[in-house]
């Protein structure tokens, strides 16, 4: 820098030295932002962005044996573990809730609750039973959760909920969740008949919906009752028996993973991880070819336009005039 009486002169090097230095991380981040991402990177980014809105809902299911004293533990799992936090549905049986139990005692942050407590008069039992369904609010708006049907009798307890979630593949209209509990002393045929009639009526009304049937079936299976459905729980849920089952009307929709039980329950939880691929991703790639005009063909077409007598086409002619 040089001073004079009239003006002040600055040199380039001192001015550049006053500029703050950029970090290498900021430069690399700016470079990644301006660069062109590939198809795989874009797919991973979309998967991360839509992790709360999968094609089919991730499900954690199991028999809890009293939900009231395990709500705090479940809330801690939702807060601290990503698997529970990003799960869309919790389907629990044997909640042991009564009409005197307030919803505030069993609610989870970020989830809407749907209960179907056991009716002691209809079931003929003095305690136990009960169904509960927790739906993630990031996956489905609470205003789009509708209870379709609730059944309680000596042979079965059943809860049907329809869900219009934020995202669903084009081939599936919405999701319908059926939570089931069949007691050990129940009549097998009577319980299967109730499930079959309920699901058949729902499929008649909603043929394009995605169906999930989850619950404690004890000694009952739906292989012959609903042959078009597929069962996905392949791990023991209590000792060496697979009592809790999950059926869906889509092949290869889930993969089962065992989880630790809630509290001191002797039934483990099962995580159903989605494996379903939307139809748009399963279709083969189509190749289309287009013919492009060459410069010689364009010049020939221009010559045809230039030599055409357009007045013949534009001049009006009388109707009904014959020559000859």
mmCIF file of C-alpha atoms in Angstrom:
data_model
loop_
_atom_site.group_PDB
_atom_site.id
_atom_site.type_symbol
_atom_site.label_atom_id
_atom_site.label_comp_id
_atom_site.label_asym_id
_atom_site.label_seq_id
_atom_site.Cartn_x
_atom_site.Cartn_y
_atom_site.Cartn_z
ATOM 1 C CA UNK A 1 0.000 0.000 0.000
ATOM 2 C CA UNK A 2 1.261 3.454 -0.952
ATOM 3 C CA UNK A 3 -0.156 6.713 0.441
ATOM 4 C CA UNK A 4 -0.125 10.069 -1.213
ATOM 5 C CA UNK A 5 -1.756 13.413 -0.615
ATOM 6 C CA UNK A 6 -4.603 12.818 -3.092
ATOM 7 C CA UNK A 7 -5.251 9.047 -3.229
ATOM 8 C CA UNK A 8 -4.299 5.654 -1.756
ATOM 9 C CA UNK A 9 -3.053 2.710 -3.848
ATOM 10 C CA UNK A 10 -3.564 -1.009 -2.904
ATOM 11 C CA UNK A 11 -1.636 -3.913 -4.386
ATOM 12 C CA UNK A 12 -3.180 -7.246 -5.386
ATOM 13 C CA UNK A 13 -1.269 -9.558 -3.031
ATOM 14 C CA UNK A 14 -2.231 -7.794 0.223
ATOM 15 C CA UNK A 15 -5.874 -7.676 -0.852
ATOM 16 C CA UNK A 16 -5.927 -11.397 -1.631
ATOM 17 C CA UNK A 17 -4.377 -12.126 1.743
ATOM 18 C CA UNK A 18 -7.375 -10.471 3.449
ATOM 19 C CA UNK A 19 -9.811 -12.970 1.895
ATOM 20 C CA UNK A 20 -10.846 -15.728 4.382
ATOM 21 C CA UNK A 21 -9.564 -19.182 3.553
ATOM 22 C CA UNK A 22 -12.124 -21.826 2.561
ATOM 23 C CA UNK A 23 -12.173 -25.228 4.154
ATOM 24 C CA UNK A 24 -11.604 -28.295 2.054
ATOM 25 C CA UNK A 25 -14.894 -29.756 3.276
ATOM 26 C CA UNK A 26 -16.823 -26.779 1.991
ATOM 27 C CA UNK A 27 -15.091 -27.007 -1.398
ATOM 28 C CA UNK A 28 -15.794 -30.724 -1.707
ATOM 29 C CA UNK A 29 -19.411 -30.205 -0.653
ATOM 30 C CA UNK A 30 -19.860 -27.466 -3.247
ATOM 31 C CA UNK A 31 -18.277 -29.727 -5.864
ATOM 32 C CA UNK A 32 -20.627 -32.594 -5.023
ATOM 33 C CA UNK A 33 -23.599 -30.273 -5.154
ATOM 34 C CA UNK A 34 -22.723 -28.980 -8.630
ATOM 35 C CA UNK A 35 -21.696 -32.355 -10.021
ATOM 36 C CA UNK A 36 -24.051 -34.614 -11.919
ATOM 37 C CA UNK A 37 -25.175 -37.561 -9.792
ATOM 38 C CA UNK A 38 -25.582 -41.027 -11.242
ATOM 39 C CA UNK A 39 -28.722 -43.138 -11.205
ATOM 40 C CA UNK A 40 -27.580 -45.292 -8.268
ATOM 41 C CA UNK A 41 -26.732 -42.269 -6.133
ATOM 42 C CA UNK A 42 -30.103 -40.690 -6.883
ATOM 43 C CA UNK A 43 -31.853 -43.927 -5.974
ATOM 44 C CA UNK A 44 -30.031 -44.061 -2.623
ATOM 45 C CA UNK A 45 -30.902 -40.445 -1.912
ATOM 46 C CA UNK A 46 -34.574 -41.080 -2.662
ATOM 47 C CA UNK A 47 -34.540 -44.197 -0.483
ATOM 48 C CA UNK A 48 -33.100 -42.219 2.405
ATOM 49 C CA UNK A 49 -35.579 -39.397 1.872
ATOM 50 C CA UNK A 50 -38.562 -41.760 1.743
ATOM 51 C CA UNK A 51 -37.501 -44.142 4.522
ATOM 52 C CA UNK A 52 -40.657 -43.286 6.475
ATOM 53 C CA UNK A 53 -42.855 -43.897 3.406
ATOM 54 C CA UNK A 54 -42.008 -47.387 2.096
ATOM 55 C CA UNK A 55 -43.964 -49.288 -0.548
ATOM 56 C CA UNK A 56 -45.457 -51.641 2.042
ATOM 57 C CA UNK A 57 -45.461 -50.902 5.781
ATOM 58 C CA UNK A 58 -42.721 -52.343 8.030
ATOM 59 C CA UNK A 59 -44.406 -54.200 10.892
ATOM 60 C CA UNK A 60 -43.389 -55.119 14.439
ATOM 61 C CA UNK A 61 -45.783 -57.682 15.871
ATOM 62 C CA UNK A 62 -46.040 -59.850 18.946
ATOM 63 C CA UNK A 63 -47.842 -60.863 22.105
ATOM 64 C CA UNK A 64 -47.049 -58.426 24.929
ATOM 65 C CA UNK A 65 -49.015 -59.801 27.927
ATOM 66 C CA UNK A 66 -50.085 -56.464 29.437
ATOM 67 C CA UNK A 67 -49.202 -53.329 27.503
ATOM 68 C CA UNK A 68 -49.655 -50.781 30.294
ATOM 69 C CA UNK A 69 -46.459 -51.673 32.170
ATOM 70 C CA UNK A 70 -44.439 -51.896 28.933
ATOM 71 C CA UNK A 71 -45.372 -48.576 27.333
ATOM 72 C CA UNK A 72 -42.350 -46.739 28.741
ATOM 73 C CA UNK A 73 -39.988 -49.396 27.429
ATOM 74 C CA UNK A 74 -41.621 -49.260 24.015
ATOM 75 C CA UNK A 75 -41.381 -45.461 23.974
ATOM 76 C CA UNK A 76 -37.677 -45.727 24.794
ATOM 77 C CA UNK A 77 -37.157 -48.160 21.914
ATOM 78 C CA UNK A 78 -38.935 -45.801 19.539
ATOM 79 C CA UNK A 79 -36.756 -42.912 20.689
ATOM 80 C CA UNK A 80 -33.368 -44.660 20.692
ATOM 81 C CA UNK A 81 -33.522 -47.429 18.076
ATOM 82 C CA UNK A 82 -33.884 -46.682 14.403
ATOM 83 C CA UNK A 83 -35.713 -49.944 13.658
ATOM 84 C CA UNK A 84 -38.616 -49.050 15.945
ATOM 85 C CA UNK A 85 -38.533 -45.362 15.030
ATOM 86 C CA UNK A 86 -38.871 -46.010 11.289
ATOM 87 C CA UNK A 87 -41.438 -48.782 11.701
ATOM 88 C CA UNK A 88 -44.897 -48.011 10.301
ATOM 89 C CA UNK A 89 -47.074 -50.452 12.286
ATOM 90 C CA UNK A 90 -47.023 -52.069 15.723
ATOM 91 C CA UNK A 91 -49.515 -54.958 15.981
ATOM 92 C CA UNK A 92 -49.872 -56.258 19.540
ATOM 93 C CA UNK A 93 -52.140 -58.919 21.021
ATOM 94 C CA UNK A 94 -52.930 -59.745 24.661
ATOM 95 C CA UNK A 95 -52.769 -56.088 25.673
ATOM 96 C CA UNK A 96 -54.977 -56.699 28.745
ATOM 97 C CA UNK A 97 -56.459 -53.225 28.407
ATOM 98 C CA UNK A 98 -59.873 -52.413 29.817
ATOM 99 C CA UNK A 99 -62.328 -49.584 29.108
ATOM 100 C CA UNK A 100 -61.060 -47.930 32.301
ATOM 101 C CA UNK A 101 -57.533 -47.669 30.810
ATOM 102 C CA UNK A 102 -57.022 -44.201 29.328
ATOM 103 C CA UNK A 103 -55.467 -43.747 25.891
ATOM 104 C CA UNK A 104 -52.892 -41.398 27.451
ATOM 105 C CA UNK A 105 -51.483 -44.323 29.459
ATOM 106 C CA UNK A 106 -50.546 -46.324 26.351
ATOM 107 C CA UNK A 107 -49.916 -43.710 23.668
ATOM 108 C CA UNK A 108 -46.572 -43.439 21.861
ATOM 109 C CA UNK A 109 -45.045 -40.189 20.543
ATOM 110 C CA UNK A 110 -45.301 -40.082 16.756
ATOM 111 C CA UNK A 111 -47.919 -42.853 16.587
ATOM 112 C CA UNK A 112 -51.709 -42.927 16.538
ATOM 113 C CA UNK A 113 -53.390 -45.639 18.611
ATOM 114 C CA UNK A 114 -56.289 -47.924 17.704
ATOM 115 C CA UNK A 115 -57.569 -50.240 20.447
ATOM 116 C CA UNK A 116 -59.984 -53.137 20.564
ATOM 117 C CA UNK A 117 -60.342 -54.094 24.235
ATOM 118 C CA UNK A 118 -61.895 -57.421 25.154
ATOM 119 C CA UNK A 119 -65.589 -57.375 25.917
ATOM 120 C CA UNK A 120 -65.911 -59.564 29.015
ATOM 121 C CA UNK A 121 -69.593 -60.242 28.345
ATOM 122 C CA UNK A 122 -69.187 -61.372 24.723
ATOM 123 C CA UNK A 123 -65.943 -63.272 25.256
ATOM 124 C CA UNK A 124 -67.084 -65.080 28.396
ATOM 125 C CA UNK A 125 -63.732 -64.482 30.103
ATOM 126 C CA UNK A 126 -62.848 -62.345 33.095
ATOM 127 C CA UNK A 127 -59.444 -60.974 31.983
ATOM 128 C CA UNK A 128 -56.794 -60.986 29.268
ATOM 129 C CA UNK A 129 -57.179 -60.487 25.547
ATOM 130 C CA UNK A 130 -57.264 -57.178 23.744
ATOM 131 C CA UNK A 131 -55.752 -55.853 20.523
ATOM 132 C CA UNK A 132 -53.779 -52.673 19.846
ATOM 133 C CA UNK A 133 -52.497 -51.121 16.646
ATOM 134 C CA UNK A 134 -49.998 -48.233 16.554
ATOM 135 C CA UNK A 135 -49.688 -46.375 13.229
ATOM 136 C CA UNK A 136 -46.799 -44.029 12.490
ATOM 137 C CA UNK A 137 -48.028 -40.508 11.756
ATOM 138 C CA UNK A 138 -45.155 -39.999 9.322
ATOM 139 C CA UNK A 139 -46.362 -42.958 7.284
ATOM 140 C CA UNK A 140 -50.117 -42.347 7.501
ATOM 141 C CA UNK A 141 -52.012 -39.243 8.549
ATOM 142 C CA UNK A 142 -54.232 -39.917 11.593
ATOM 143 C CA UNK A 143 -57.180 -38.496 9.670
ATOM 144 C CA UNK A 144 -56.839 -41.328 7.126
ATOM 145 C CA UNK A 145 -57.092 -44.097 9.731
ATOM 146 C CA UNK A 146 -60.557 -45.678 9.813
ATOM 147 C CA UNK A 147 -61.762 -48.566 11.973
ATOM 148 C CA UNK A 148 -63.698 -50.825 9.620
ATOM 149 C CA UNK A 149 -64.852 -53.577 11.953
ATOM 150 C CA UNK A 150 -64.404 -54.881 15.508
ATOM 151 C CA UNK A 151 -65.452 -58.429 16.453
ATOM 152 C CA UNK A 152 -65.253 -60.014 19.907
ATOM 153 C CA UNK A 153 -66.683 -63.433 20.746
ATOM 154 C CA UNK A 154 -65.656 -66.662 22.448
ATOM 155 C CA UNK A 155 -63.741 -67.919 19.415
ATOM 156 C CA UNK A 156 -61.949 -64.839 18.077
ATOM 157 C CA UNK A 157 -61.071 -61.190 18.614
ATOM 158 C CA UNK A 158 -60.653 -59.224 15.391
ATOM 159 C CA UNK A 159 -59.841 -55.619 14.486
ATOM 160 C CA UNK A 160 -59.946 -54.257 10.911
ATOM 161 C CA UNK A 161 -58.388 -50.865 10.086
ATOM 162 C CA UNK A 162 -58.120 -49.190 6.670
ATOM 163 C CA UNK A 163 -55.162 -46.880 6.032
ATOM 164 C CA UNK A 164 -54.722 -44.291 3.282
ATOM 165 C CA UNK A 165 -51.015 -43.698 3.652
ATOM 166 C CA UNK A 166 -48.881 -40.938 2.179
ATOM 167 C CA UNK A 167 -47.277 -43.129 -0.489
ATOM 168 C CA UNK A 168 -48.376 -46.372 -2.139
ATOM 169 C CA UNK A 169 -47.323 -48.046 -5.398
ATOM 170 C CA UNK A 170 -49.608 -47.478 -8.351
ATOM 171 C CA UNK A 171 -50.825 -51.088 -8.387
ATOM 172 C CA UNK A 172 -51.970 -50.922 -4.721
ATOM 173 C CA UNK A 173 -54.780 -48.575 -3.708
ATOM 174 C CA UNK A 174 -54.331 -48.534 0.086
ATOM 175 C CA UNK A 175 -53.573 -50.820 3.040
ATOM 176 C CA UNK A 176 -55.995 -52.831 5.177
ATOM 177 C CA UNK A 177 -54.674 -54.275 8.451
ATOM 178 C CA UNK A 178 -56.473 -57.125 10.212
ATOM 179 C CA UNK A 179 -55.326 -57.823 13.779
ATOM 180 C CA UNK A 180 -56.414 -61.237 15.130
ATOM 181 C CA UNK A 181 -56.326 -63.116 18.418
ATOM 182 C CA UNK A 182 -57.650 -66.692 18.638
ATOM 183 C CA UNK A 183 -57.755 -68.171 22.179
ATOM 184 C CA UNK A 184 -56.480 -71.666 22.868
ATOM 185 C CA UNK A 185 -59.957 -72.993 23.779
ATOM 186 C CA UNK A 186 -61.567 -71.497 20.662
ATOM 187 C CA UNK A 187 -63.384 -73.436 17.993
ATOM 188 C CA UNK A 188 -60.979 -73.530 15.057
ATOM 189 C CA UNK A 189 -63.628 -73.753 12.370
ATOM 190 C CA UNK A 190 -65.696 -70.912 13.841
ATOM 191 C CA UNK A 191 -62.664 -68.607 14.073
ATOM 192 C CA UNK A 192 -61.564 -69.376 10.506
ATOM 193 C CA UNK A 193 -65.088 -68.757 9.231
ATOM 194 C CA UNK A 194 -65.133 -65.296 10.819
ATOM 195 C CA UNK A 195 -61.769 -64.412 9.245
ATOM 196 C CA UNK A 196 -62.798 -65.770 5.845
ATOM 197 C CA UNK A 197 -66.116 -63.931 5.749
ATOM 198 C CA UNK A 198 -64.538 -60.661 6.891
ATOM 199 C CA UNK A 199 -61.640 -60.771 4.430
ATOM 200 C CA UNK A 200 -63.883 -61.900 1.548
ATOM 201 C CA UNK A 201 -66.215 -58.959 2.105
ATOM 202 C CA UNK A 202 -63.253 -56.564 2.243
ATOM 203 C CA UNK A 203 -61.733 -57.958 -0.954
ATOM 204 C CA UNK A 204 -65.062 -57.516 -2.719
ATOM 205 C CA UNK A 205 -65.162 -53.849 -1.744
ATOM 206 C CA UNK A 206 -61.413 -53.161 -2.156
ATOM 207 C CA UNK A 207 -59.914 -55.573 -4.708
ATOM 208 C CA UNK A 208 -56.706 -53.547 -5.235
ATOM 209 C CA UNK A 209 -55.819 -53.026 -1.572
ATOM 210 C CA UNK A 210 -52.790 -54.437 0.244
ATOM 211 C CA UNK A 211 -53.907 -56.773 3.053
ATOM 212 C CA UNK A 212 -51.992 -57.618 6.215
ATOM 213 C CA UNK A 213 -53.389 -60.204 8.656
ATOM 214 C CA UNK A 214 -51.353 -60.325 11.852
ATOM 215 C CA UNK A 215 -51.872 -61.742 15.308
ATOM 216 C CA UNK A 216 -51.735 -64.634 17.740
ATOM 217 C CA UNK A 217 -53.240 -67.711 16.047
ATOM 218 C CA UNK A 218 -52.130 -70.333 18.616
ATOM 219 C CA UNK A 219 -53.025 -73.690 16.983
ATOM 220 C CA UNK A 220 -54.741 -72.206 13.886
ATOM 221 C CA UNK A 221 -53.366 -71.532 10.402
ATOM 222 C CA UNK A 222 -55.014 -69.875 7.405
ATOM 223 C CA UNK A 223 -53.361 -71.960 4.691
ATOM 224 C CA UNK A 224 -56.639 -73.604 3.689
ATOM 225 C CA UNK A 225 -58.921 -70.729 4.715
ATOM 226 C CA UNK A 226 -57.127 -68.082 2.614
ATOM 227 C CA UNK A 227 -55.048 -69.962 0.024
ATOM 228 C CA UNK A 228 -54.250 -66.770 -1.903
ATOM 229 C CA UNK A 229 -52.411 -65.285 1.105
ATOM 230 C CA UNK A 230 -48.773 -65.897 2.022
ATOM 231 C CA UNK A 231 -47.320 -66.416 5.514
ATOM 232 C CA UNK A 232 -43.967 -64.764 6.337
ATOM 233 C CA UNK A 233 -43.058 -65.554 9.976
ATOM 234 C CA UNK A 234 -40.547 -68.423 9.835
ATOM 235 C CA UNK A 235 -38.968 -68.144 13.312
ATOM 236 C CA UNK A 236 -40.231 -69.495 16.674
ATOM 237 C CA UNK A 237 -42.086 -66.883 18.697
ATOM 238 C CA UNK A 238 -42.376 -68.841 21.970
ATOM 239 C CA UNK A 239 -39.838 -71.563 22.744
ATOM 240 C CA UNK A 240 -39.916 -73.819 19.669
ATOM 241 C CA UNK A 241 -43.420 -72.892 18.458
ATOM 242 C CA UNK A 242 -44.451 -70.311 15.867
ATOM 243 C CA UNK A 243 -47.671 -68.927 17.290
ATOM 244 C CA UNK A 244 -47.653 -65.353 15.965
ATOM 245 C CA UNK A 245 -48.205 -65.283 12.209
ATOM 246 C CA UNK A 246 -48.474 -62.632 9.523
ATOM 247 C CA UNK A 247 -50.239 -63.123 6.199
ATOM 248 C CA UNK A 248 -50.288 -60.814 3.171
ATOM 249 C CA UNK A 249 -51.840 -61.012 -0.257
ATOM 250 C CA UNK A 250 -48.567 -60.176 -2.044
ATOM 251 C CA UNK A 251 -45.823 -62.720 -2.623
ATOM 252 C CA UNK A 252 -42.319 -61.905 -1.312
ATOM 253 C CA UNK A 253 -43.613 -58.878 0.572
ATOM 254 C CA UNK A 254 -41.666 -59.363 3.852
ATOM 255 C CA UNK A 255 -38.701 -60.966 5.544
ATOM 256 C CA UNK A 256 -39.040 -61.895 9.224
ATOM 257 C CA UNK A 257 -36.418 -61.050 11.863
ATOM 258 C CA UNK A 258 -36.791 -62.013 15.560
ATOM 259 C CA UNK A 259 -36.523 -59.260 18.186
ATOM 260 C CA UNK A 260 -36.191 -59.399 21.995
ATOM 261 C CA UNK A 261 -39.465 -59.538 23.951
ATOM 262 C CA UNK A 262 -40.991 -56.539 25.681
ATOM 263 C CA UNK A 263 -40.359 -56.620 29.420
ATOM 264 C CA UNK A 264 -40.687 -60.084 30.959
ATOM 265 C CA UNK A 265 -43.019 -61.452 28.302
ATOM 266 C CA UNK A 266 -42.205 -64.996 27.202
ATOM 267 C CA UNK A 267 -43.171 -64.167 23.602
ATOM 268 C CA UNK A 268 -40.604 -62.529 21.353
ATOM 269 C CA UNK A 269 -41.384 -59.733 18.914
ATOM 270 C CA UNK A 270 -41.007 -60.183 15.163
ATOM 271 C CA UNK A 271 -39.938 -57.489 12.725
ATOM 272 C CA UNK A 272 -41.312 -57.826 9.193
ATOM 273 C CA UNK A 273 -38.965 -55.962 6.863
ATOM 274 C CA UNK A 274 -40.448 -55.023 3.471
ATOM 275 C CA UNK A 275 -39.020 -56.821 0.444
ATOM 276 C CA UNK A 276 -41.683 -55.797 -2.050
ATOM 277 C CA UNK A 277 -40.614 -54.136 -5.277
ATOM 278 C CA UNK A 278 -43.137 -51.900 -7.019
ATOM 279 C CA UNK A 279 -44.316 -52.971 -10.429
ATOM 280 C CA UNK A 280 -42.589 -50.058 -12.118
ATOM 281 C CA UNK A 281 -39.205 -51.356 -10.903
ATOM 282 C CA UNK A 282 -39.933 -54.952 -11.961
ATOM 283 C CA UNK A 283 -40.856 -54.156 -15.539
ATOM 284 C CA UNK A 284 -38.124 -54.719 -18.148
ATOM 285 C CA UNK A 285 -36.468 -51.766 -19.800
ATOM 286 C CA UNK A 286 -38.037 -50.888 -23.140
ATOM 287 C CA UNK A 287 -36.004 -49.557 -26.071
ATOM 288 C CA UNK A 288 -37.589 -47.273 -28.638
ATOM 289 C CA UNK A 289 -36.069 -46.112 -31.912
ATOM 290 C CA UNK A 290 -36.887 -42.875 -33.741
ATOM 291 C CA UNK A 291 -36.151 -41.931 -37.353
ATOM 292 C CA UNK A 292 -34.387 -38.604 -37.718
ATOM 293 C CA UNK A 293 -34.505 -36.529 -40.901
ATOM 294 C CA UNK A 294 -31.141 -36.265 -42.625
ATOM 295 C CA UNK A 295 -29.996 -32.888 -44.043
ATOM 296 C CA UNK A 296 -30.486 -34.209 -47.614
ATOM 297 C CA UNK A 297 -34.070 -35.284 -46.834
ATOM 298 C CA UNK A 298 -34.818 -31.897 -45.283
ATOM 299 C CA UNK A 299 -33.552 -30.101 -48.395
ATOM 300 C CA UNK A 300 -35.635 -32.358 -50.640
ATOM 301 C CA UNK A 301 -38.726 -31.616 -48.563
ATOM 302 C CA UNK A 302 -38.068 -27.875 -48.770
ATOM 303 C CA UNK A 303 -37.779 -28.138 -52.569
ATOM 304 C CA UNK A 304 -41.140 -29.936 -52.681
ATOM 305 C CA UNK A 305 -42.727 -27.166 -50.644
ATOM 306 C CA UNK A 306 -41.181 -24.488 -52.856
ATOM 307 C CA UNK A 307 -42.390 -26.077 -56.110
ATOM 308 C CA UNK A 308 -45.925 -26.793 -54.872
ATOM 309 C CA UNK A 309 -48.677 -24.579 -56.258
ATOM 310 C CA UNK A 310 -50.440 -23.704 -52.993
ATOM 311 C CA UNK A 311 -53.028 -21.518 -54.751
ATOM 312 C CA UNK A 312 -54.701 -24.633 -56.111
ATOM 313 C CA UNK A 313 -55.332 -25.822 -52.592
ATOM 314 C CA UNK A 314 -56.357 -22.420 -51.265
ATOM 315 C CA UNK A 315 -58.633 -21.332 -54.174
ATOM 316 C CA UNK A 316 -62.330 -22.072 -53.529
ATOM 317 C CA UNK A 317 -64.088 -24.404 -55.960
ATOM 318 C CA UNK A 318 -67.785 -24.673 -56.679
ATOM 319 C CA UNK A 319 -69.616 -27.698 -55.396
ATOM 320 C CA UNK A 320 -71.453 -30.078 -57.724
ATOM 321 C CA UNK A 321 -69.558 -29.009 -60.910
ATOM 322 C CA UNK A 322 -68.597 -31.841 -63.240
ATOM 323 C CA UNK A 323 -66.313 -31.620 -66.242
ATOM 324 C CA UNK A 324 -66.321 -33.716 -69.372
#
